[in-house]
């Protein structure tokens, strides 16, 4: 049977995958895995120092930043955030549209939005590029709604979909958490993370601004797509090969710093963050805060909404999905997997993904961190899922032998 490395190389040679970087480590220092396969662009081989559009992998960094603010006493997890985020005062819930028109119907929210809700996607904020009701709202507002290139506040200021704390919807919550961090500390998110996340871990090649860190730009993997499926939406099953694309998933340069999706950087250096949290080394957060990150946060209604509405649906072969029956909740920074997986991943693992088919994992029970990094769209790619599961299974098998 072909080895893990042979299978990945064969997949890249056959253009079933673009360039990928696979990373794993344990907290005891007994096991480290760093391998790169395939191409960085149509000409050059990819290296482990490659950088990626991290997209929603940015959310973990912003969540840690916000939790540091809680530790300093700058804000509480359950405080009313409208004292700092004045945009939340008198915020409205979108309930529908007047019959036969595109005129939205709103009602005033009763509950107040908290940081705990922003970090767990239970605030009522969605994405107006994903939720059908918000897509219609955006279209009804025309240029009044935020468009590509607009300032961050115009783009993330949208109505709620439900009373804060009563359900679950993936959305702009952690972008707002990034705005909160900036306002509380009177500095940009780039400056904040450099001082309080990246410098403590000797991280140099993660940024919101490629133009500030030339190594990030130099090592950036070119975006690719599965055939002609396009950049957005979810991948559909296809035998088409991977193609390089000049279309950008991101803006370059970013004017603003989106805490939910704006990060660009090295998987090797991102692993330092995963390792710090997994090892509970005190460099980023206190032990009690890390314990809270890994504590289920959702109520029953929100947990049911997560089960039917998240990217962790039990779809057949969808990237980042899990086998049927996997129990899930949400922690402070990512989804919590509450039952063991056949790959070896243990209950209590915190994990999340990024749109170009990236996936990070922190398994405190086993003391293992994993990252699968690519720049392939659209999200949910089935071949990437197959290979990521192979990688995950093999890392658990190899580390258990040490």
mmCIF file of C-alpha atoms in Angstrom, residues 3 51 64 89 93 147 192 195 200 258 346 364:
data_model
loop_
_atom_site.group_PDB
_atom_site.id
_atom_site.type_symbol
_atom_site.label_atom_id
_atom_site.label_comp_id
_atom_site.label_asym_id
_atom_site.label_seq_id
_atom_site.Cartn_x
_atom_site.Cartn_y
_atom_site.Cartn_z
ATOM 1 C CA UNK A 3 2.518 5.630 1.995
ATOM 2 C CA UNK A 51 1.950 31.297 3.015
ATOM 3 C CA UNK A 64 -7.594 34.804 21.511
ATOM 4 C CA UNK A 89 -27.491 50.078 20.355
ATOM 5 C CA UNK A 93 -33.759 41.912 13.744
ATOM 6 C CA UNK A 147 -19.650 46.208 -1.024
ATOM 7 C CA UNK A 192 -2.315 44.326 18.546
ATOM 8 C CA UNK A 195 2.492 42.743 20.154
ATOM 9 C CA UNK A 200 5.419 36.249 22.209
ATOM 10 C CA UNK A 258 -11.142 41.813 9.200
ATOM 11 C CA UNK A 346 -10.633 12.639 20.600
ATOM 12 C CA UNK A 364 -5.950 18.571 24.177
#
